[in-house]
CSV table of C-alpha atoms in Angstrom, one decimal:
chain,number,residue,atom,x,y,z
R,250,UNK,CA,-124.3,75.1,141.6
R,251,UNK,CA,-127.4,75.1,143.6
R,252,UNK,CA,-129.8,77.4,143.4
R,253,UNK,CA,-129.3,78.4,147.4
R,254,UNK,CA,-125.3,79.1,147.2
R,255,UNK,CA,-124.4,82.5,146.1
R,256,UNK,CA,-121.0,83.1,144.6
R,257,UNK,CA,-118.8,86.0,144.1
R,258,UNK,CA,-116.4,86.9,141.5
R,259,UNK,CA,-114.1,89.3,143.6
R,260,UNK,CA,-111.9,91.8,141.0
R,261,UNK,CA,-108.5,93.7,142.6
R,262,UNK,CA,-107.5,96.6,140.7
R,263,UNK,CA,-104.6,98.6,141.1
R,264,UNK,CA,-102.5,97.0,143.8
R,265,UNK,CA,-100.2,93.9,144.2
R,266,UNK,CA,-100.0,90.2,145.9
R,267,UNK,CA,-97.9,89.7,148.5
R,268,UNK,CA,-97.1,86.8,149.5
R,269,UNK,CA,-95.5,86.9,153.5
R,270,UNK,CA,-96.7,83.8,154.3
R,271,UNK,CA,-100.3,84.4,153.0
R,272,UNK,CA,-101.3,85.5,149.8
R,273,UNK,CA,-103.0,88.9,149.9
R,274,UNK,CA,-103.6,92.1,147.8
R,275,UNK,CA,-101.8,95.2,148.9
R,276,UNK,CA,-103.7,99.0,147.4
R,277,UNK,CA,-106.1,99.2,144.8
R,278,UNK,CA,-109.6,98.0,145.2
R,279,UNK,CA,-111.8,95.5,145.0
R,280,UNK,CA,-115.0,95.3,143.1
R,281,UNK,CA,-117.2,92.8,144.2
R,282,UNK,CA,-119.9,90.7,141.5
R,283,UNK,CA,-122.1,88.4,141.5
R,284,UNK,CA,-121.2,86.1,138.9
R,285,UNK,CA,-121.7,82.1,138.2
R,286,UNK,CA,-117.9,80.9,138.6
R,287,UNK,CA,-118.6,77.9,136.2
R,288,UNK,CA,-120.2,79.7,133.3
R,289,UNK,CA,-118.4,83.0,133.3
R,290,UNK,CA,-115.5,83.0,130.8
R,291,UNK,CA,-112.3,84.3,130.4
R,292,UNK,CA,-114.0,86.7,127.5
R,293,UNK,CA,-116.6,87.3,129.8
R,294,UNK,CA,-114.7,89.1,132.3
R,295,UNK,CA,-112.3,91.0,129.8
R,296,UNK,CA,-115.2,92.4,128.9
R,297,UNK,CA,-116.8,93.3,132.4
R,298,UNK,CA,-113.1,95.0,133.0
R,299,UNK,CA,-113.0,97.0,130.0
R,300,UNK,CA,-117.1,98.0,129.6
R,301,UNK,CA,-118.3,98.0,133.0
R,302,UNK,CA,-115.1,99.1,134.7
R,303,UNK,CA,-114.2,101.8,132.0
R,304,UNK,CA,-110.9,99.9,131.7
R,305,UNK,CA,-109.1,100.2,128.1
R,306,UNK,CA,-107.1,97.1,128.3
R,307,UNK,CA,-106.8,93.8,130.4
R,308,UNK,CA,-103.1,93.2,131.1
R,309,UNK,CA,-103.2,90.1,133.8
R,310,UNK,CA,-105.9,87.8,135.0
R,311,UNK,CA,-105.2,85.5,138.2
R,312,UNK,CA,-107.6,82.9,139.6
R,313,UNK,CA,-107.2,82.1,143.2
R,314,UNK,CA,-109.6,79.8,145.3
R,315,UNK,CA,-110.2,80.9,148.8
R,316,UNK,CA,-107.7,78.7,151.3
R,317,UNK,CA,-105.0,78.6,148.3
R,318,UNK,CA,-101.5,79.7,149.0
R,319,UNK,CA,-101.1,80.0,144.9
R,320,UNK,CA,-102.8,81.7,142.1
């Protein structure tokens, strides 16, 4: 990653996906971070979700690049 491109780690919570044709997130929110997509691990985030969100438990994670019809 270069020093000049800034990523985002974008968290839904609460809602659904949809699928009709494009994948998107129906309710809920979104929490936006700015987070290194190659070093953050799956850890890491579990624990962003349950300490930073006030979250008690982590029940699914799904990945999605932007342009992807799939998670």
């Amino acid at each position: 990653m270069s020093l000049e491109e800034k990523y985002y780690i974008n968290l839904h919570i609460g809602g659904k996906f949809v699928c009709d044709p494009h994948l998107r997130y129906l309710g809920g929110k979104m929490v936006r971070l700015k987070e290194d997509p190659d070093t953050i691990s799956y850890f890491e985030l579990c624990k962003i979700v349950r300490d930073g969100l006030g979250f008690n438990t982590v029940q699914l994670i799904y990945f999605n690049v932007s342009g992807s019809r799939t998670l």
